[in-house]
Tab-separated table of N, CA and C in Angstrom:
chain	number	residue	atom	x	y	z
A	1	GLU	N	8.977	-8.297	-6.824
A	1	GLU	CA	7.789	-9.021	-7.233
A	1	GLU	C	7.759	-10.380	-6.543
A	2	MET	N	6.845	-10.528	-5.597
A	2	MET	CA	6.696	-11.805	-4.896
A	2	MET	C	5.555	-12.633	-5.479
A	3	CYS	N	4.730	-12.007	-6.331
A	3	CYS	CA	3.630	-12.710	-6.986
A	3	CYS	C	3.217	-11.906	-8.217
A	4	SER	N	2.483	-12.559	-9.126
A	4	SER	CA	1.989	-11.847	-10.305
A	4	SER	C	0.475	-11.963	-10.435
A	5	GLN	N	-0.124	-12.916	-9.720
A	5	GLN	CA	-1.576	-13.070	-9.733
A	5	GLN	C	-2.015	-13.723	-8.427
A	6	ASP	N	-3.310	-13.653	-8.121
A	6	ASP	CA	-3.825	-14.193	-6.868
A	6	ASP	C	-3.503	-15.681	-6.706
A	7	GLY	N	-3.464	-16.421	-7.801
A	7	GLY	CA	-3.184	-17.859	-7.752
A	7	GLY	C	-1.788	-18.193	-7.250
A	8	ASP	N	-0.893	-17.221	-7.243
A	8	ASP	CA	0.464	-17.429	-6.733
A	8	ASP	C	0.515	-17.397	-5.208
A	9	CYS	N	-0.589	-16.993	-4.583
A	9	CYS	CA	-0.610	-16.781	-3.134
A	9	CYS	C	-1.271	-17.948	-2.397
A	10	PRO	N	-0.818	-18.215	-1.157
A	10	PRO	CA	-1.409	-19.290	-0.362
A	10	PRO	C	-2.760	-18.873	0.219
A	11	ASN	N	-3.534	-19.871	0.602
A	11	ASN	CA	-4.827	-19.669	1.265
A	11	ASN	C	-5.697	-18.712	0.458
A	12	ASP	N	-6.293	-17.727	1.124
A	12	ASP	CA	-7.176	-16.763	0.456
A	12	ASP	C	-6.486	-15.428	0.234
A	13	GLU	N	-5.148	-15.405	0.306
A	13	GLU	CA	-4.431	-14.153	0.123
A	13	GLU	C	-4.523	-13.678	-1.318
A	14	LYS	N	-4.372	-12.367	-1.499
A	14	LYS	CA	-4.435	-11.739	-2.814
A	14	LYS	C	-3.077	-11.160	-3.168
A	15	CYS	N	-2.779	-11.098	-4.464
A	15	CYS	CA	-1.543	-10.491	-4.956
A	15	CYS	C	-1.799	-8.995	-5.094
A	16	CYS	N	-1.162	-8.196	-4.237
A	16	CYS	CA	-1.446	-6.760	-4.177
A	16	CYS	C	-0.180	-5.930	-4.372
A	17	SER	N	-0.366	-4.730	-4.897
A	17	SER	CA	0.743	-3.800	-5.041
A	17	SER	C	1.174	-3.321	-3.667
A	18	ASN	N	2.488	-3.286	-3.443
A	18	ASN	CA	3.007	-2.757	-2.182
A	18	ASN	C	3.720	-1.429	-2.415
A	19	GLY	N	3.538	-0.848	-3.601
A	19	GLY	CA	4.148	0.433	-3.918
A	19	GLY	C	5.467	0.294	-4.657
A	20	CYS	N	6.046	-0.897	-4.601
A	20	CYS	CA	7.343	-1.128	-5.231
A	20	CYS	C	7.306	-2.390	-6.089
A	21	GLY	N	6.300	-3.171	-5.939
A	21	GLY	CA	6.129	-4.447	-6.636
A	21	GLY	C	4.818	-5.048	-6.178
A	22	HIS	N	4.754	-6.369	-6.131
A	22	HIS	CA	3.543	-7.052	-5.669
A	22	HIS	C	3.910	-8.101	-4.634
A	23	GLN	N	3.013	-8.275	-3.651
A	23	GLN	CA	3.216	-9.296	-2.640
A	23	GLN	C	1.870	-9.867	-2.225
A	24	CYS	N	1.889	-11.070	-1.655
A	24	CYS	CA	0.668	-11.706	-1.171
A	24	CYS	C	0.260	-11.068	0.145
A	25	MET	N	-1.033	-10.732	0.251
A	25	MET	CA	-1.551	-10.123	1.476
A	25	MET	C	-2.887	-10.757	1.817
A	26	ALA	N	-3.138	-10.901	3.117
A	26	ALA	CA	-4.439	-11.369	3.566
A	26	ALA	C	-5.469	-10.302	3.215
A	27	LEU	N	-6.630	-10.718	2.790
A	27	LEU	CA	-7.659	-9.786	2.354
A	27	LEU	C	-7.989	-8.762	3.441
A	28	SER	N	-7.919	-9.157	4.696
A	28	SER	CA	-8.233	-8.226	5.784
A	28	SER	C	-7.201	-7.112	5.896
A	29	ASN	N	-6.024	-7.290	5.287
A	29	ASN	CA	-4.974	-6.276	5.348
A	29	ASN	C	-5.058	-5.268	4.219
A	30	VAL	N	-5.984	-5.464	3.272
A	30	VAL	CA	-6.051	-4.620	2.084
A	30	VAL	C	-7.295	-3.743	2.138
A	31	LYS	N	-7.087	-2.423	2.081
A	31	LYS	CA	-8.197	-1.478	2.081
A	31	LYS	C	-8.493	-1.057	0.650
A	32	PRO	N	-9.712	-0.597	0.367
A	32	PRO	CA	-10.053	-0.181	-0.992
A	32	PRO	C	-9.276	1.054	-1.430
A	33	GLY	N	-9.188	1.225	-2.745
A	33	GLY	CA	-8.474	2.369	-3.309
A	33	GLY	C	-7.052	1.996	-3.668
A	34	VAL	N	-6.363	2.934	-4.296
A	34	VAL	CA	-4.974	2.713	-4.693
A	34	VAL	C	-4.120	3.858	-4.178
A	35	CYS	N	-2.853	3.562	-3.979
A	35	CYS	CA	-1.930	4.593	-3.524
A	35	CYS	C	-1.741	5.639	-4.626
A	36	PRO	N	-1.607	6.906	-4.252
A	36	PRO	CA	-1.353	7.946	-5.255
A	36	PRO	C	-0.066	7.648	-6.018
A	37	LYS	N	-0.086	7.882	-7.341
A	37	LYS	CA	1.085	7.588	-8.164
A	37	LYS	C	2.231	8.539	-7.890
A	38	ASN	N	1.937	9.791	-7.620
A	38	ASN	CA	2.989	10.785	-7.375
A	38	ASN	C	3.083	11.089	-5.893
A	39	ASN	N	3.272	10.055	-5.103
A	39	ASN	CA	3.329	10.215	-3.659
A	39	ASN	C	4.780	10.317	-3.195
A	40	HIS	N	5.664	10.733	-4.095
A	40	HIS	CA	7.086	10.776	-3.781
A	40	HIS	C	7.575	12.201	-3.558
A	41	GLU	N	6.646	13.160	-3.480
A	41	GLU	CA	7.035	14.551	-3.301
A	41	GLU	C	6.783	14.972	-1.869
A	42	GLY	N	7.328	16.080	-1.498
A	42	GLY	CA	7.070	16.609	-0.169
A	42	GLY	C	8.357	16.819	0.591
A	43	VAL	N	8.226	17.459	1.731
A	43	VAL	CA	9.379	17.744	2.570
A	43	VAL	C	9.284	16.846	3.798
A	44	PHE	N	10.354	16.153	4.094
A	44	PHE	CA	10.369	15.252	5.224
A	44	PHE	C	11.427	15.705	6.202
A	45	SER	N	11.122	15.644	7.472
A	45	SER	CA	12.112	15.990	8.483
A	45	SER	C	12.473	14.733	9.256
A	46	GLY	N	13.688	14.656	9.699
A	46	GLY	CA	14.118	13.487	10.448
A	46	GLY	C	14.570	12.374	9.527
A	47	ALA	N	14.811	11.220	10.108
A	47	ALA	CA	15.307	10.068	9.359
A	47	ALA	C	14.172	9.383	8.615
A	48	CYS	N	14.494	8.861	7.448
A	48	CYS	CA	13.510	8.092	6.682
A	48	CYS	C	13.264	6.762	7.384
A	49	ALA	N	12.015	6.328	7.378
A	49	ALA	CA	11.666	5.053	7.996
A	49	ALA	C	10.320	4.593	7.462
A	50	ASP	N	10.116	3.288	7.458
A	50	ASP	CA	8.808	2.744	7.111
A	50	ASP	C	7.911	2.882	8.330
A	51	ARG	N	6.810	3.606	8.173
A	51	ARG	CA	5.899	3.831	9.290
A	51	ARG	C	4.739	2.847	9.288
A	52	CYS	N	4.705	1.964	8.266
A	52	CYS	CA	3.684	0.930	8.184
A	52	CYS	C	4.216	-0.181	7.283
A	53	SER	N	3.569	-1.337	7.316
A	53	SER	CA	3.940	-2.410	6.403
A	53	SER	C	2.729	-2.968	5.671
A	54	HIS	N	1.532	-2.770	6.211
A	54	HIS	CA	0.288	-3.217	5.583
A	54	HIS	C	-0.781	-2.153	5.798
A	55	ASP	N	-1.805	-2.169	4.957
A	55	ASP	CA	-2.914	-1.222	5.106
A	55	ASP	C	-3.513	-1.288	6.512
A	56	SER	N	-3.544	-2.481	7.098
A	56	SER	CA	-4.153	-2.636	8.419
A	56	SER	C	-3.384	-1.890	9.507
A	57	ASP	N	-2.153	-1.478	9.217
A	57	ASP	CA	-1.371	-0.689	10.177
A	57	ASP	C	-1.821	0.766	10.217
A	58	CYS	N	-2.643	1.169	9.259
A	58	CYS	CA	-3.034	2.583	9.107
A	58	CYS	C	-4.435	2.849	9.647
A	59	PRO	N	-4.669	4.074	10.153
A	59	PRO	CA	-5.984	4.422	10.691
A	59	PRO	C	-7.018	4.667	9.597
A	60	LYS	N	-8.264	4.472	9.962
A	60	LYS	CA	-9.416	4.768	9.106
A	60	LYS	C	-9.235	4.215	7.703
A	61	ASP	N	-9.391	5.065	6.666
A	61	ASP	CA	-9.341	4.612	5.273
A	61	ASP	C	-7.955	4.706	4.659
A	62	GLU	N	-6.955	5.099	5.449
A	62	GLU	CA	-5.620	5.272	4.887
A	62	GLU	C	-4.984	3.940	4.519
A	63	LYS	N	-4.150	3.982	3.460
A	63	LYS	CA	-3.426	2.807	2.987
A	63	LYS	C	-1.936	2.998	3.250
A	64	CYS	N	-1.214	1.901	3.325
A	64	CYS	CA	0.230	1.932	3.502
A	64	CYS	C	0.854	2.067	2.106
A	65	CYS	N	1.408	3.236	1.811
A	65	CYS	CA	1.900	3.550	0.463
A	65	CYS	C	3.373	3.953	0.489
A	66	ARG	N	4.058	3.684	-0.620
A	66	ARG	CA	5.451	4.089	-0.767
A	66	ARG	C	5.485	5.594	-0.976
A	67	THR	N	6.374	6.276	-0.255
A	67	THR	CA	6.571	7.710	-0.404
A	67	THR	C	8.027	7.964	-0.771
A	68	LYS	N	8.392	9.220	-0.828
A	68	LYS	CA	9.779	9.591	-1.121
A	68	LYS	C	10.711	9.083	-0.034
A	69	CYS	N	10.160	8.838	1.131
A	69	CYS	CA	10.983	8.530	2.295
A	69	CYS	C	10.505	7.260	3.005
A	70	GLY	N	10.198	6.202	2.278
A	70	GLY	CA	9.766	4.939	2.885
A	70	GLY	C	8.275	4.719	2.721
A	71	LEU	N	7.704	3.896	3.577
A	71	LEU	CA	6.275	3.605	3.558
A	71	LEU	C	5.584	4.432	4.626
A	72	ASP	N	4.411	4.977	4.286
A	72	ASP	CA	3.676	5.788	5.249
A	72	ASP	C	2.180	5.664	4.962
A	73	CYS	N	1.351	5.925	5.955
A	73	CYS	CA	-0.092	5.892	5.787
A	73	CYS	C	-0.536	7.116	4.990
A	74	THR	N	-1.328	6.867	3.946
A	74	THR	CA	-1.721	7.913	3.004
A	74	THR	C	-3.177	7.728	2.605
A	75	LEU	N	-3.888	8.826	2.411
A	75	LEU	CA	-5.254	8.722	1.896
A	75	LEU	C	-5.196	8.189	0.467
A	76	PRO	N	-5.985	7.165	0.147
A	76	PRO	CA	-5.924	6.554	-1.181
A	76	PRO	C	-6.680	7.342	-2.245
A	77	PHE	N	-6.395	7.024	-3.479
A	77	PHE	CA	-7.142	7.529	-4.621
A	77	PHE	C	-8.247	6.516	-4.868
A	78	ILE	N	-9.484	6.971	-4.904
A	78	ILE	CA	-10.624	6.080	-5.160
A	78	ILE	C	-11.155	6.404	-6.546
A	79	ALA	N	-11.108	5.422	-7.438
A	79	ALA	CA	-11.582	5.620	-8.821
A	79	ALA	C	-13.106	5.654	-8.828
A	80	GLU	N	-13.654	6.534	-9.619
A	80	GLU	CA	-15.096	6.611	-9.774
A	80	GLU	C	-15.558	5.465	-10.659
A	81	PRO	N	-16.690	4.815	-10.326
A	81	PRO	CA	-17.177	3.679	-11.142
A	81	PRO	C	-17.626	4.114	-12.517
């Protein structure tokens, strides 16, 4: 936990979930939606590694989410209004 609310962050950064806790992120690095809660399943081949560190590292609408084997780009869950 690097922050608990937006006021803990410098400049215009927001306090966002990183899949393991919360950290300050620039608004441009945060995409809409939330990471799937059960994103820890699946079969992985090769060595575990973080394939991203921020949403902006991911293509299109994918977010950087914690998985069973590190951080990876994942399609987010979008809540219906």
